[in-house]
mmCIF file of N, CA, C and O in Angstrom:
data_model
loop_
_atom_site.group_PDB
_atom_site.id
_atom_site.type_symbol
_atom_site.label_atom_id
_atom_site.label_comp_id
_atom_site.label_asym_id
_atom_site.label_seq_id
_atom_site.Cartn_x
_atom_site.Cartn_y
_atom_site.Cartn_z
ATOM 1 N N UNK X 2 2.971 -19.648 13.158
ATOM 2 C CA UNK X 2 3.107 -17.880 13.841
ATOM 3 C C UNK X 2 3.382 -17.793 13.001
ATOM 4 O O UNK X 2 2.495 -16.099 12.372
ATOM 5 N N UNK X 3 3.280 -17.711 11.202
ATOM 6 C CA UNK X 3 3.690 -17.190 10.408
ATOM 7 C C UNK X 3 2.350 -16.784 9.053
ATOM 8 O O UNK X 3 2.352 -15.947 8.869
ATOM 9 N N UNK X 4 1.369 -17.602 9.019
ATOM 10 C CA UNK X 4 0.385 -18.463 8.896
ATOM 11 C C UNK X 4 -1.581 -17.134 9.997
ATOM 12 O O UNK X 4 -1.610 -16.735 9.566
ATOM 13 N N UNK X 5 -0.557 -16.967 11.420
ATOM 14 C CA UNK X 5 -1.620 -16.538 12.050
ATOM 15 C C UNK X 5 -1.179 -14.887 11.669
ATOM 16 O O UNK X 5 -2.249 -14.341 11.480
ATOM 17 N N UNK X 6 -0.026 -14.567 11.967
ATOM 18 C CA UNK X 6 0.454 -13.343 10.856
ATOM 19 C C UNK X 6 -0.162 -13.230 9.965
ATOM 20 O O UNK X 6 -0.126 -11.582 9.634
ATOM 21 N N UNK X 7 -0.163 -13.566 8.532
ATOM 22 C CA UNK X 7 -0.724 -13.212 7.685
ATOM 23 C C UNK X 7 -2.074 -13.184 7.377
ATOM 24 O O UNK X 7 -2.983 -11.877 6.758
ATOM 25 N N UNK X 8 -2.858 -14.630 8.598
ATOM 26 C CA UNK X 8 -4.526 -13.944 8.868
ATOM 27 C C UNK X 8 -4.371 -11.954 9.540
ATOM 28 O O UNK X 8 -5.615 -12.326 8.838
ATOM 29 N N UNK X 9 -3.849 -12.345 9.919
ATOM 30 C CA UNK X 9 -4.068 -11.071 10.735
ATOM 31 C C UNK X 9 -4.187 -9.961 10.034
ATOM 32 O O UNK X 9 -5.228 -8.812 9.483
ATOM 33 N N UNK X 10 -3.325 -9.935 8.962
ATOM 34 C CA UNK X 10 -2.772 -9.111 8.417
ATOM 35 C C UNK X 10 -3.809 -8.747 6.400
ATOM 36 O O UNK X 10 -3.973 -7.700 6.749
ATOM 37 N N UNK X 11 -4.022 -10.238 6.697
ATOM 38 C CA UNK X 11 -5.641 -9.642 5.803
ATOM 39 C C UNK X 11 -6.298 -9.711 6.123
ATOM 40 O O UNK X 11 -7.376 -8.823 5.755
ATOM 41 N N UNK X 12 -6.756 -9.843 7.557
ATOM 42 C CA UNK X 12 -7.878 -8.986 8.081
ATOM 43 C C UNK X 12 -7.845 -7.447 8.189
ATOM 44 O O UNK X 12 -8.582 -7.039 7.772
ATOM 45 N N UNK X 13 -6.528 -7.589 8.428
ATOM 46 C CA UNK X 13 -6.556 -5.760 9.191
ATOM 47 C C UNK X 13 -6.920 -5.162 7.520
ATOM 48 O O UNK X 13 -7.255 -3.879 7.120
ATOM 49 N N UNK X 14 -5.914 -5.330 6.075
ATOM 50 C CA UNK X 14 -5.861 -5.104 4.836
ATOM 51 C C UNK X 14 -7.766 -5.229 4.506
ATOM 52 O O UNK X 14 -8.391 -4.067 3.638
ATOM 53 N N UNK X 15 -8.603 -6.413 5.223
ATOM 54 C CA UNK X 15 -9.412 -6.426 4.028
ATOM 55 C C UNK X 15 -10.943 -5.528 4.796
ATOM 56 O O UNK X 15 -11.749 -4.360 4.635
ATOM 57 N N UNK X 16 -10.557 -4.792 6.134
ATOM 58 C CA UNK X 16 -11.045 -4.358 6.907
ATOM 59 C C UNK X 16 -10.943 -2.543 6.605
ATOM 60 O O UNK X 16 -11.203 -1.861 6.673
ATOM 61 N N UNK X 17 -9.250 -2.477 6.315
ATOM 62 C CA UNK X 17 -9.297 -1.150 6.128
ATOM 63 C C UNK X 17 -10.014 -0.330 4.484
ATOM 64 O O UNK X 17 -10.485 0.865 4.327
ATOM 65 N N UNK X 18 -10.014 -1.900 3.694
ATOM 66 C CA UNK X 18 -10.691 -1.313 2.617
ATOM 67 C C UNK X 18 -12.560 -1.379 2.309
ATOM 68 O O UNK X 18 -12.615 -0.326 1.899
ATOM 69 N N UNK X 19 -13.322 -1.922 3.385
ATOM 70 C CA UNK X 19 -14.421 -2.056 3.079
ATOM 71 C C UNK X 19 -14.918 -0.227 4.255
ATOM 72 O O UNK X 19 -15.613 -0.003 4.092
ATOM 73 N N UNK X 20 -13.176 -0.389 4.657
ATOM 74 C CA UNK X 20 -14.049 1.617 5.338
ATOM 75 C C UNK X 20 -13.687 2.427 4.261
ATOM 76 O O UNK X 20 -13.969 3.640 4.375
ATOM 77 N N UNK X 21 -13.599 2.422 2.864
ATOM 78 C CA UNK X 21 -13.046 3.113 1.824
ATOM 79 C C UNK X 21 -14.814 3.404 1.658
ATOM 80 O O UNK X 21 -14.062 4.786 0.667
ATOM 81 N N UNK X 22 -14.972 2.335 1.597
ATOM 82 C CA UNK X 22 -16.929 3.447 0.106
ATOM 83 C C UNK X 22 -17.588 3.945 2.121
ATOM 84 O O UNK X 22 -17.816 4.058 2.989
ATOM 85 N N UNK X 23 -18.196 5.336 1.295
ATOM 86 C CA UNK X 23 -19.050 5.600 2.072
ATOM 87 C C UNK X 23 -19.955 5.306 2.001
ATOM 88 O O UNK X 23 -20.608 4.818 1.300
ATOM 89 N N UNK X 24 -21.209 5.318 3.605
ATOM 90 C CA UNK X 24 -22.981 4.670 3.321
ATOM 91 C C UNK X 24 -23.721 6.528 2.884
ATOM 92 O O UNK X 24 -22.779 7.079 3.197
ATOM 93 N N UNK X 25 -24.913 5.955 2.418
ATOM 94 C CA UNK X 25 -25.109 7.422 2.380
ATOM 95 C C UNK X 25 -26.164 7.512 2.667
ATOM 96 O O UNK X 25 -27.311 6.404 3.508
ATOM 97 N N UNK X 26 -26.814 8.623 2.735
ATOM 98 C CA UNK X 26 -28.946 8.697 3.413
ATOM 99 C C UNK X 26 -29.445 9.731 2.072
ATOM 100 O O UNK X 26 -28.663 10.572 2.359
ATOM 101 N N UNK X 27 -30.853 8.870 1.704
ATOM 102 C CA UNK X 27 -31.055 9.755 0.983
ATOM 103 C C UNK X 27 -32.839 9.804 1.640
ATOM 104 O O UNK X 27 -33.193 9.314 2.177
ATOM 105 N N UNK X 28 -32.834 10.861 1.227
ATOM 106 C CA UNK X 28 -34.297 11.627 2.131
ATOM 107 C C UNK X 28 -35.554 11.314 1.070
ATOM 108 O O UNK X 28 -34.578 12.436 -0.078
ATOM 109 N N UNK X 29 -36.236 11.081 1.420
ATOM 110 C CA UNK X 29 -37.156 11.426 -0.260
ATOM 111 C C UNK X 29 -38.613 12.333 0.351
ATOM 112 O O UNK X 29 -38.213 13.015 1.437
ATOM 113 N N UNK X 30 -38.966 12.477 -0.656
ATOM 114 C CA UNK X 30 -40.500 13.462 -0.415
ATOM 115 C C UNK X 30 -40.511 13.994 0.761
ATOM 116 O O UNK X 30 -41.935 14.712 1.157
ATOM 117 N N UNK X 31 -41.039 12.183 1.323
ATOM 118 C CA UNK X 31 -42.464 11.849 1.960
ATOM 119 C C UNK X 31 -42.101 11.972 2.304
ATOM 120 O O UNK X 31 -42.593 11.146 4.165
ATOM 121 N N UNK X 32 -40.899 12.193 2.836
ATOM 122 C CA UNK X 32 -39.894 12.127 5.128
ATOM 123 C C UNK X 32 -39.140 10.878 5.768
ATOM 124 O O UNK X 32 -38.512 10.650 6.427
ATOM 125 N N UNK X 33 -39.454 10.331 4.089
ATOM 126 C CA UNK X 33 -38.511 8.364 4.400
ATOM 127 C C UNK X 33 -37.330 8.624 4.291
ATOM 128 O O UNK X 33 -36.380 9.700 4.075
ATOM 129 N N UNK X 34 -36.189 7.747 5.240
ATOM 130 C CA UNK X 34 -35.030 8.154 5.529
ATOM 131 C C UNK X 34 -34.401 6.946 4.382
ATOM 132 O O UNK X 34 -34.629 5.799 5.303
ATOM 133 N N UNK X 35 -33.675 6.547 3.535
ATOM 134 C CA UNK X 35 -33.398 5.258 3.024
ATOM 135 C C UNK X 35 -31.683 5.661 3.613
ATOM 136 O O UNK X 35 -31.096 6.103 2.786
ATOM 137 N N UNK X 36 -30.963 4.553 4.020
ATOM 138 C CA UNK X 36 -29.667 3.708 4.071
ATOM 139 C C UNK X 36 -29.571 3.095 3.843
ATOM 140 O O UNK X 36 -29.803 2.850 3.041
ATOM 141 N N UNK X 37 -28.138 3.306 2.127
ATOM 142 C CA UNK X 37 -27.508 2.670 1.628
ATOM 143 C C UNK X 37 -26.357 2.247 2.103
ATOM 144 O O UNK X 37 -24.628 3.143 2.426
ATOM 145 N N UNK X 38 -25.412 1.219 1.217
ATOM 146 C CA UNK X 38 -24.414 0.773 1.163
ATOM 147 C C UNK X 38 -23.715 1.300 -0.111
ATOM 148 O O UNK X 38 -23.871 0.981 -0.742
ATOM 149 N N UNK X 39 -22.637 2.229 0.039
ATOM 150 C CA UNK X 39 -22.283 2.776 -1.080
ATOM 151 C C UNK X 39 -23.053 4.364 -1.725
ATOM 152 O O UNK X 39 -23.721 4.187 -1.284
ATOM 153 N N UNK X 40 -22.392 4.329 -2.996
ATOM 154 C CA UNK X 40 -23.073 5.848 -3.343
ATOM 155 C C UNK X 40 -24.194 5.653 -4.334
ATOM 156 O O UNK X 40 -23.549 4.415 -5.428
ATOM 157 N N UNK X 41 -25.202 6.059 -4.476
ATOM 158 C CA UNK X 41 -26.339 5.543 -5.287
ATOM 159 C C UNK X 41 -25.933 6.081 -6.400
ATOM 160 O O UNK X 41 -25.257 7.278 -6.787
ATOM 161 N N UNK X 42 -26.036 5.405 -7.871
ATOM 162 C CA UNK X 42 -25.929 5.602 -8.810
ATOM 163 C C UNK X 42 -27.208 6.018 -9.862
ATOM 164 O O UNK X 42 -28.509 5.737 -9.632
ATOM 165 N N UNK X 43 -27.355 7.308 -10.219
ATOM 166 C CA UNK X 43 -28.164 7.775 -11.561
ATOM 167 C C UNK X 43 -28.159 7.510 -12.401
ATOM 168 O O UNK X 43 -26.868 7.801 -13.310
ATOM 169 N N UNK X 44 -29.369 6.685 -13.752
ATOM 170 C CA UNK X 44 -29.166 6.400 -14.935
ATOM 171 C C UNK X 44 -29.759 7.463 -15.134
ATOM 172 O O UNK X 44 -31.375 7.990 -15.084
ATOM 173 N N UNK X 45 -29.420 8.246 -16.436
ATOM 174 C CA UNK X 45 -30.080 9.082 -16.655
ATOM 175 C C UNK X 45 -30.551 9.139 -17.805
ATOM 176 O O UNK X 45 -31.289 9.791 -17.500
ATOM 177 N N UNK X 46 -30.425 8.097 -18.155
ATOM 178 C CA UNK X 46 -32.129 8.030 -19.528
ATOM 179 C C UNK X 46 -33.392 7.453 -18.449
ATOM 180 O O UNK X 46 -33.877 7.516 -19.366
ATOM 181 N N UNK X 47 -32.712 6.931 -17.699
ATOM 182 C CA UNK X 47 -33.887 6.412 -17.170
ATOM 183 C C UNK X 47 -35.071 7.486 -15.719
ATOM 184 O O UNK X 47 -36.082 7.580 -16.031
ATOM 185 N N UNK X 48 -33.844 8.364 -15.345
ATOM 186 C CA UNK X 48 -34.566 8.659 -13.922
ATOM 187 C C UNK X 48 -34.331 8.407 -12.563
ATOM 188 O O UNK X 48 -34.875 8.984 -11.635
ATOM 189 N N UNK X 49 -33.981 6.823 -12.351
ATOM 190 C CA UNK X 49 -34.206 5.425 -11.424
ATOM 191 C C UNK X 49 -32.437 5.669 -11.271
ATOM 192 O O UNK X 49 -31.295 6.163 -11.758
ATOM 193 N N UNK X 50 -32.250 6.175 -9.821
ATOM 194 C CA UNK X 50 -31.176 5.621 -8.469
ATOM 195 C C UNK X 50 -31.197 4.714 -8.542
ATOM 196 O O UNK X 50 -32.411 4.204 -7.524
ATOM 197 N N UNK X 51 -29.631 3.554 -8.209
ATOM 198 C CA UNK X 51 -30.054 2.925 -8.420
ATOM 199 C C UNK X 51 -28.991 2.705 -6.999
ATOM 200 O O UNK X 51 -28.100 3.179 -6.431
ATOM 201 N N UNK X 52 -29.025 1.544 -6.091
ATOM 202 C CA UNK X 52 -28.791 1.761 -4.629
ATOM 203 C C UNK X 52 -28.570 -0.171 -3.703
ATOM 204 O O UNK X 52 -29.154 -0.665 -4.526
ATOM 205 N N UNK X 53 -27.650 0.212 -3.104
ATOM 206 C CA UNK X 53 -27.676 -2.097 -2.257
ATOM 207 C C UNK X 53 -28.134 -1.064 -0.804
ATOM 208 O O UNK X 53 -27.236 -0.558 0.015
ATOM 209 N N UNK X 54 -29.670 -1.495 -0.296
ATOM 210 C CA UNK X 54 -29.571 -1.621 1.214
ATOM 211 C C UNK X 54 -28.710 -1.549 2.420
ATOM 212 O O UNK X 54 -27.845 -2.539 1.816
ATOM 213 N N UNK X 55 -29.283 -2.098 2.983
ATOM 214 C CA UNK X 55 -28.346 -1.995 4.314
ATOM 215 C C UNK X 55 -28.412 -3.414 4.467
ATOM 216 O O UNK X 55 -27.541 -4.097 5.084
ATOM 217 N N UNK X 56 -28.876 -3.961 3.394
ATOM 218 C CA UNK X 56 -29.264 -5.621 3.486
ATOM 219 C C UNK X 56 -28.397 -6.541 2.404
ATOM 220 O O UNK X 56 -28.209 -7.093 2.129
ATOM 221 N N UNK X 57 -27.780 -4.984 1.813
ATOM 222 C CA UNK X 57 -27.370 -5.877 0.520
ATOM 223 C C UNK X 57 -27.994 -6.287 -0.582
ATOM 224 O O UNK X 57 -27.168 -6.690 -1.671
ATOM 225 N N UNK X 58 -29.275 -6.004 -0.212
ATOM 226 C CA UNK X 58 -30.004 -5.388 -1.805
ATOM 227 C C UNK X 58 -30.193 -4.834 -2.613
ATOM 228 O O UNK X 58 -30.030 -3.692 -2.466
ATOM 229 N N UNK X 59 -30.044 -4.920 -4.363
ATOM 230 C CA UNK X 59 -30.097 -3.984 -5.025
ATOM 231 C C UNK X 59 -31.849 -3.592 -5.332
ATOM 232 O O UNK X 59 -32.280 -4.375 -5.229
ATOM 233 N N UNK X 60 -31.615 -2.292 -5.124
ATOM 234 C CA UNK X 60 -32.683 -1.459 -5.157
ATOM 235 C C UNK X 60 -32.798 -0.622 -6.229
ATOM 236 O O UNK X 60 -31.530 0.142 -6.376
ATOM 237 N N UNK X 61 -34.305 0.334 -6.605
ATOM 238 C CA UNK X 61 -34.220 1.198 -7.693
ATOM 239 C C UNK X 61 -35.317 1.908 -6.365
ATOM 240 O O UNK X 61 -36.155 1.682 -6.570
ATOM 241 N N UNK X 62 -34.957 3.384 -7.231
ATOM 242 C CA UNK X 62 -35.984 4.418 -6.923
ATOM 243 C C UNK X 62 -36.082 5.833 -7.556
ATOM 244 O O UNK X 62 -34.753 5.953 -8.651
ATOM 245 N N UNK X 63 -37.079 6.380 -8.183
ATOM 246 C CA UNK X 63 -36.915 7.181 -8.964
ATOM 247 C C UNK X 63 -36.440 8.684 -8.432
ATOM 248 O O UNK X 63 -36.786 8.786 -7.213
ATOM 249 N N UNK X 64 -35.670 9.505 -8.898
ATOM 250 C CA UNK X 64 -34.662 10.481 -8.864
ATOM 251 C C UNK X 64 -35.616 11.812 -8.386
ATOM 252 O O UNK X 64 -35.799 12.298 -7.645
ATOM 253 N N UNK X 65 -37.104 11.442 -9.149
ATOM 254 C CA UNK X 65 -37.813 12.631 -8.661
ATOM 255 C C UNK X 65 -38.505 12.812 -7.310
ATOM 256 O O UNK X 65 -38.965 13.544 -6.692
ATOM 257 N N UNK X 66 -38.552 11.361 -6.337
ATOM 258 C CA UNK X 66 -38.618 10.762 -5.093
ATOM 259 C C UNK X 66 -38.064 11.171 -3.910
ATOM 260 O O UNK X 66 -38.251 11.293 -2.784
ATOM 261 N N UNK X 67 -36.434 11.381 -4.122
ATOM 262 C CA UNK X 67 -35.572 12.046 -3.094
ATOM 263 C C UNK X 67 -35.327 13.539 -3.716
ATOM 264 O O UNK X 67 -35.696 14.535 -4.292
ATOM 265 N N UNK X 68 -35.132 13.725 -2.050
ATOM 266 C CA UNK X 68 -35.283 15.654 -1.806
ATOM 267 C C UNK X 68 -33.397 15.035 -1.937
ATOM 268 O O UNK X 68 -33.315 17.209 -2.057
ATOM 269 N N UNK X 69 -33.161 14.997 -1.244
ATOM 270 C CA UNK X 69 -31.716 14.863 -0.407
ATOM 271 C C UNK X 69 -30.599 13.921 -0.562
ATOM 272 O O UNK X 69 -31.298 12.582 -0.026
ATOM 273 N N UNK X 70 -29.579 13.909 -0.954
ATOM 274 C CA UNK X 70 -28.324 12.564 -0.745
ATOM 275 C C UNK X 70 -26.963 13.177 0.481
ATOM 276 O O UNK X 70 -27.178 14.152 -0.024
ATOM 277 N N UNK X 71 -26.969 12.206 2.029
ATOM 278 C CA UNK X 71 -26.004 13.110 1.933
ATOM 279 C C UNK X 71 -25.017 12.188 2.646
ATOM 280 O O UNK X 71 -25.534 11.183 3.198
ATOM 281 N N UNK X 72 -23.725 11.869 2.889
ATOM 282 C CA UNK X 72 -22.869 11.256 2.465
ATOM 283 C C UNK X 72 -22.715 10.721 4.533
ATOM 284 O O UNK X 72 -22.912 12.160 4.637
ATOM 285 N N UNK X 73 -22.839 9.821 4.733
ATOM 286 C CA UNK X 73 -22.304 9.553 6.537
ATOM 287 C C UNK X 73 -21.510 8.659 6.674
ATOM 288 O O UNK X 73 -20.465 8.023 6.273
#
């Protein structure tokens, strides 16, 4: 019984922590919408925006191509 309660508690805590990270939508100047996991990060030296797509792949896009960043 204690193992079951511990497992349920662990899952509840993990679900709560996963909900803390916000997802974003990046709108490109050519009209595409890019959905991200977590907040994209701008590299000021290169001008590239790094983000993780919905499938968990790490990607980069030029900051010049982004028109808007919206938290969802």
